Tab-separated table of C-alpha atoms in Angstrom:
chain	number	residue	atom	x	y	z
A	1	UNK	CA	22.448	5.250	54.493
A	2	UNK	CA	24.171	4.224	57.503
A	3	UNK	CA	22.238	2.430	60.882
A	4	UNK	CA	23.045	5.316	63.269
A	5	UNK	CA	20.843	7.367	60.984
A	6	UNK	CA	17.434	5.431	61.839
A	7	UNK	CA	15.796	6.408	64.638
A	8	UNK	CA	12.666	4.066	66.062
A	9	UNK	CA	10.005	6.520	67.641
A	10	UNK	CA	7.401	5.138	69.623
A	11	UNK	CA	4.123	7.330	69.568
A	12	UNK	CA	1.855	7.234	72.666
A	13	UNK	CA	3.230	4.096	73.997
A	14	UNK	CA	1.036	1.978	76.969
A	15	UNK	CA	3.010	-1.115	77.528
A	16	UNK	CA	6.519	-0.476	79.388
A	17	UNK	CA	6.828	-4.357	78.118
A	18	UNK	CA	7.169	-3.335	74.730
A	19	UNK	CA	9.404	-0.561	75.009
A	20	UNK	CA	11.869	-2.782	76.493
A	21	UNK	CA	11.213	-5.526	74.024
A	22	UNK	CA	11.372	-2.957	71.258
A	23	UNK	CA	15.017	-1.829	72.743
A	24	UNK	CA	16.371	-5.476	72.542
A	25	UNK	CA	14.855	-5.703	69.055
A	26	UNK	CA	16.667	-2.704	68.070
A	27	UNK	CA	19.998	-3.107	69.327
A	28	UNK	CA	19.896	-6.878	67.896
A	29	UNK	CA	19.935	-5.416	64.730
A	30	UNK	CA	22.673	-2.594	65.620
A	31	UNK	CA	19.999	0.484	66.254
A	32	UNK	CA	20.004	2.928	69.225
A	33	UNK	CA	18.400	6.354	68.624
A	34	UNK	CA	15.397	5.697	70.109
A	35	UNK	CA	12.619	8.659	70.535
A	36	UNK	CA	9.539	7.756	72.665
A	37	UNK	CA	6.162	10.127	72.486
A	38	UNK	CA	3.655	11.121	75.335
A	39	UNK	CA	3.251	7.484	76.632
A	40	UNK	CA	-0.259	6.763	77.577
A	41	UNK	CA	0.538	5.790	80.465
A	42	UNK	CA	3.730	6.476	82.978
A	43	UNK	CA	6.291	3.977	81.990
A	44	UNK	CA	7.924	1.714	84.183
A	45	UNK	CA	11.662	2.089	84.015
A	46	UNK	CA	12.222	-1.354	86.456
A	47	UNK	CA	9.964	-3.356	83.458
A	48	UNK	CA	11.474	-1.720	80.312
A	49	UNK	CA	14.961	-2.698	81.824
A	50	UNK	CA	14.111	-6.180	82.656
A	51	UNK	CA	12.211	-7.024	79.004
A	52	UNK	CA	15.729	-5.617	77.460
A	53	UNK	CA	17.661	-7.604	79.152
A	54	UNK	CA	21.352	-6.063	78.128
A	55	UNK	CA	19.692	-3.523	75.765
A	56	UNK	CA	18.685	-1.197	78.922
A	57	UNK	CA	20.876	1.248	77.629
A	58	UNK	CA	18.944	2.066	74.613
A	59	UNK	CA	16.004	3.459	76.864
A	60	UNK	CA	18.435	5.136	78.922
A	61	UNK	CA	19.521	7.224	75.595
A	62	UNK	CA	16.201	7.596	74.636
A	63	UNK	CA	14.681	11.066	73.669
A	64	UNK	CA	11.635	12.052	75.276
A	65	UNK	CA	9.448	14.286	73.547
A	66	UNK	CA	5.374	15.909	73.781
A	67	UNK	CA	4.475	15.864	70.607
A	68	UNK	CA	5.350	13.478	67.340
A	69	UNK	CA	5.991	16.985	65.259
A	70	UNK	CA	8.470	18.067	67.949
A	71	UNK	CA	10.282	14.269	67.727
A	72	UNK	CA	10.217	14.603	63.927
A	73	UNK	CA	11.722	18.340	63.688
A	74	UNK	CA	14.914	17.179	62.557
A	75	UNK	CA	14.493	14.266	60.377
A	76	UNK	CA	14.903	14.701	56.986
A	77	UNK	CA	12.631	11.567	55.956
A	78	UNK	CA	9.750	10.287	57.686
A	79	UNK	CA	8.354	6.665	57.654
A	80	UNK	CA	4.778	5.890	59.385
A	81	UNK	CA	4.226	2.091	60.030
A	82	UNK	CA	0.738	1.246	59.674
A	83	UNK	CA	-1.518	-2.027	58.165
A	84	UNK	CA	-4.638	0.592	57.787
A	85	UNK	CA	-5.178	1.880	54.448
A	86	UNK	CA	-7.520	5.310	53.733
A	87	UNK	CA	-7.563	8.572	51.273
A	88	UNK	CA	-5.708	10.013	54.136
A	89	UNK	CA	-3.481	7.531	55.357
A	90	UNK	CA	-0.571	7.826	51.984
A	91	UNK	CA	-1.366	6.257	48.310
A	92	UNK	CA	0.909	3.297	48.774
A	93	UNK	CA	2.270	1.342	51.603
A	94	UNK	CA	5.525	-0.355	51.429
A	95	UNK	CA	7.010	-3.649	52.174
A	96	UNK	CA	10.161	-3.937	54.885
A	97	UNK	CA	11.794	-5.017	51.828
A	98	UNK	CA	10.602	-2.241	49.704
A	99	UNK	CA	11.566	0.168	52.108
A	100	UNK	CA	15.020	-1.078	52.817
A	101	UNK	CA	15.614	-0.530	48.867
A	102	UNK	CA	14.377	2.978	48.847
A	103	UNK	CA	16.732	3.817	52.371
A	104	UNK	CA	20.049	1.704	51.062
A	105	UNK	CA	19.965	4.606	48.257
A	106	UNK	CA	19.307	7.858	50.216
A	107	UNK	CA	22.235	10.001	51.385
A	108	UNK	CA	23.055	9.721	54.667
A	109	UNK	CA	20.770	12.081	57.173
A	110	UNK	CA	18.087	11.293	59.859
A	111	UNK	CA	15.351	8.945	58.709
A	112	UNK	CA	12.670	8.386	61.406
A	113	UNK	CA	10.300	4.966	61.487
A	114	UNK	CA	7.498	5.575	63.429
A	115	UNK	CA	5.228	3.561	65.165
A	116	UNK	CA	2.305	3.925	66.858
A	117	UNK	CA	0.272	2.876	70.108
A	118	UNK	CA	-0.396	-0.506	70.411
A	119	UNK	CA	-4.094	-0.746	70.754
A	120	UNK	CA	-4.879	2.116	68.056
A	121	UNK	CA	-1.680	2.325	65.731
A	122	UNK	CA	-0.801	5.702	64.293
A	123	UNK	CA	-3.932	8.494	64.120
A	124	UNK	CA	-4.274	9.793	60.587
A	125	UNK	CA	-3.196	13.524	61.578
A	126	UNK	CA	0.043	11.432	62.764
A	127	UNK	CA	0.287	9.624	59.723
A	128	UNK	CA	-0.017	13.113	57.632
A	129	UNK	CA	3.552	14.118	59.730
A	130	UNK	CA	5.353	11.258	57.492
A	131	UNK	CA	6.252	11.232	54.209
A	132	UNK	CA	6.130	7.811	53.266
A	133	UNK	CA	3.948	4.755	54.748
A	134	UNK	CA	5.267	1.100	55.185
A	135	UNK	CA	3.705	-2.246	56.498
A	136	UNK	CA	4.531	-5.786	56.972
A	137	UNK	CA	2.363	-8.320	55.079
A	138	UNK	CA	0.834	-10.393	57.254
A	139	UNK	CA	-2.269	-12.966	57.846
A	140	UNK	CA	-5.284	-10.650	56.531
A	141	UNK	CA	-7.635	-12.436	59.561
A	142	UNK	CA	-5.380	-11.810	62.122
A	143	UNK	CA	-2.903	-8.896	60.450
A	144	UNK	CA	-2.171	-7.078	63.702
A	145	UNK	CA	1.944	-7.775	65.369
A	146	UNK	CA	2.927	-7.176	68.558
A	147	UNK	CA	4.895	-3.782	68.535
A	148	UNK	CA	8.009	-5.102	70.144
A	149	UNK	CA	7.923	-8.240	66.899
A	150	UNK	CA	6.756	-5.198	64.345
A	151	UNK	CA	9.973	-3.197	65.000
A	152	UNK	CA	12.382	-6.674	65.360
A	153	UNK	CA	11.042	-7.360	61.343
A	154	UNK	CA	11.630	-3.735	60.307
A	155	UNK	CA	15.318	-3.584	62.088
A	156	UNK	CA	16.255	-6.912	60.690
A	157	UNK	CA	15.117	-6.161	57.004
A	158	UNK	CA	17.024	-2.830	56.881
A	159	UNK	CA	19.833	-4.105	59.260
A	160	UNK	CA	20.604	-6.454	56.069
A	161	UNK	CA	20.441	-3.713	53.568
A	162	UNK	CA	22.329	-1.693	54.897
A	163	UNK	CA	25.389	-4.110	55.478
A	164	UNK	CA	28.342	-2.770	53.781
A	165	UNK	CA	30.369	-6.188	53.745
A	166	UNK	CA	28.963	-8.837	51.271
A	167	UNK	CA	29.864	-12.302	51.767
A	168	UNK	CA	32.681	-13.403	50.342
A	169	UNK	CA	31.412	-16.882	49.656
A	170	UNK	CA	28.037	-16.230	48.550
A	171	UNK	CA	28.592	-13.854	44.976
A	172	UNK	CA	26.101	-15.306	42.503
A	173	UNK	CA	27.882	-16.125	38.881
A	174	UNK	CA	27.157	-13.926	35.863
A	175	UNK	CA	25.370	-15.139	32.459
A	176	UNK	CA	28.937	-14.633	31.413
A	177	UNK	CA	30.723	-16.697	33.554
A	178	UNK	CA	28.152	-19.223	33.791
A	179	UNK	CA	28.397	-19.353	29.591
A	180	UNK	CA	31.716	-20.629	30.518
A	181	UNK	CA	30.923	-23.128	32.700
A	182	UNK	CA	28.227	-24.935	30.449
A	183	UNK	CA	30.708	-24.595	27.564
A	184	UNK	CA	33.504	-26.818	29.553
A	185	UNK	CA	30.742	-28.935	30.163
A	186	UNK	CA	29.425	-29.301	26.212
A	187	UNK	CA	33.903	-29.669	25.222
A	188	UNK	CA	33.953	-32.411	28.080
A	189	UNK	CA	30.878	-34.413	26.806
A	190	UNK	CA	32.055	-34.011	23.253
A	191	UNK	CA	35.572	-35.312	23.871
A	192	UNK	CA	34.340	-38.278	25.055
A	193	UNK	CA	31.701	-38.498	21.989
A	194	UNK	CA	28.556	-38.286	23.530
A	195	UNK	CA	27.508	-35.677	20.527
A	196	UNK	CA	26.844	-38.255	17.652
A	197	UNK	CA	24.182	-36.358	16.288
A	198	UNK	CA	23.153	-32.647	16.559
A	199	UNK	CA	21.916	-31.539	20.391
A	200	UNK	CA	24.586	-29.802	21.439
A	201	UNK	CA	22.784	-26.283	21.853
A	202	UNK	CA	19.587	-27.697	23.269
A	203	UNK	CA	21.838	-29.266	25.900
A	204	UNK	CA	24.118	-25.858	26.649
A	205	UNK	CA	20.834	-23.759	27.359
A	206	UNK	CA	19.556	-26.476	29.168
A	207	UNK	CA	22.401	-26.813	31.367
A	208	UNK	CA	22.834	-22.816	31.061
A	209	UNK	CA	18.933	-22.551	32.625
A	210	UNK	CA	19.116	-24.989	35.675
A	211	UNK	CA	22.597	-23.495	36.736
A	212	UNK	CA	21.101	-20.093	36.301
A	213	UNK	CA	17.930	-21.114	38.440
A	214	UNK	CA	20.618	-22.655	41.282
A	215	UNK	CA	22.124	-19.451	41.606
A	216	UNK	CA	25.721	-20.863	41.642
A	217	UNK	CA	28.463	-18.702	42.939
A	218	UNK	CA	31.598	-17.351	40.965
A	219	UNK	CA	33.807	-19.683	43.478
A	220	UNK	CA	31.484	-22.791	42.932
A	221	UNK	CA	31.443	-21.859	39.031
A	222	UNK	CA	35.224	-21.935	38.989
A	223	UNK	CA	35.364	-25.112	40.542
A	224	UNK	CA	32.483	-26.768	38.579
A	225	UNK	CA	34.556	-25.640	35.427
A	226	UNK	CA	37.535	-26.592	36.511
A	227	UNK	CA	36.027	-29.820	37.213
A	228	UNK	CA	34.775	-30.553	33.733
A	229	UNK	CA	37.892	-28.800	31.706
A	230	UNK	CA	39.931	-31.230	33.364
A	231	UNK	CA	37.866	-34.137	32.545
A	232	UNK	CA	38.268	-33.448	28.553
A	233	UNK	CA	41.754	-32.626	29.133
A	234	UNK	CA	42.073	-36.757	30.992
A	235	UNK	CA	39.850	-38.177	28.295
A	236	UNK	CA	41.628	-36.289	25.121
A	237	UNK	CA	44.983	-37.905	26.939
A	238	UNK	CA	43.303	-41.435	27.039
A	239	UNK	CA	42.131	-41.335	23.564
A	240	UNK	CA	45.516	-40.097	22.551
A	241	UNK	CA	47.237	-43.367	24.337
A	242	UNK	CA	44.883	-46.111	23.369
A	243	UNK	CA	45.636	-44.682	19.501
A	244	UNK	CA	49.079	-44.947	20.254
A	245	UNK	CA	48.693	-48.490	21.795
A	246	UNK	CA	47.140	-49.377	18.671
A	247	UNK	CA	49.329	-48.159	16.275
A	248	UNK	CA	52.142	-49.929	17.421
A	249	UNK	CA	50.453	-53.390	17.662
């Protein structure tokens, strides 16, 4: 799924504040379908523009619309935000994280998040137009966000999923290639003769376990390797010498 496929509607807004809080908070995260529906209240286009600062243009594009159903018509997924649970309010309730999981493997087409007035959150009749139901965790005696922060945790959470580019720099290191790693390790303290007596496997998982639990990356691994191979290679040359020196006094 791609960002230009979200779209952030806002059901029966009442604080112009928000919407232009929840514009910034979108385009931060590279989002700008936004859909508002049958504000409570008429909304002030001079306050929406000056709480998004440079995201004005967001509101601007927005879609106006009567009714949720009619904002919903041609989504092909439909995700209610809501911390209320109830036999009509969905069986389960996702996590941002959760829900950035199930999106990152849909095919692209319209998915709308929906949230709901700020005083009352989504009715369940709205709720019954989605298809699935998400929340954010939060502080059960005092659980309720502001809706302008509510959408800035969604956006961010899915922003990141649905980054194509990876970090070069940060690519965790397989079981494989971290096997290699604590093997140059094991050759490097046995060429120097630190394995007298038996150990050596006890001391490869351990090793294996806390570079596992570090999360190393494949560029770190290299060099942590490379690090240790040359170290046997230096003291397999010194032991080499000294023999030598040896044998010809």
């Amino acid at each position: 799924m791609l960002c230009g496929d979200l779209i952030i509607v806002l059901c029966r807004p009442s604080e112009s504040g928000n919407v232009g809080g929840t514009c910034r908070a979108m385009k931060n995260m590279g989002f700008t379908q936004l859909r508002l529906v049958s504000p409570e209240v008429p909304l002030d286009g001079t306050t929406i523009r000056a709480r998004a600062i440079h995201a004005a243009d967001v509101y601007d594009k927005a879609g106006h619309y009567e009714s949720l159903a009619e904002a919903l018509a041609d989504c092909a997924l439909v995700v209610g935000t809501s911390r209320r649970r109830g036999k009509k309010r969905k069986e389960f309730s996702l996590s941002p994280e959760d829900l950035a999981v199930v999106l990152k493997n849909r095919q692209a087409g319209p998915v709308a998040l929906v949230f709901g007035n700020e005083r009352t959150g989504l009715s369940e009749d709205e709720m019954d137009l989605c298809n699935l139901a998400a929340h954010i965790p939060a502080n059960e005696e005092f659980p309720s966000l502001n809706l302008s922060h509510a959408v800035q945790v969604f956006t961010y959470t899915l922003s990141r999923a649905f980054s194509v580019k990876t970090d070069a720099h940060w690519i965790p290191a397989t079981a494989e290639r971290l096997d290699s790693v604590v093997e140059a390790v094991a050759d490097s303290l046995q060429s120097i003769g630190f394995y007298t007596q038996a150990g050596r496997p006890e001391q490869e998982r351990f090793f294996r376990d806390i570079l596992a639990r570090a999360t190393i990356t494949t560029e770190e691994a290299r060099y942590f390797e490379s690090i240790f191979r040359k170290a046997a290679r230096l003291s397999g040359s010194r032991t080499v010498a000294i023999t030598e020196k040896r044998d010809h006094t």
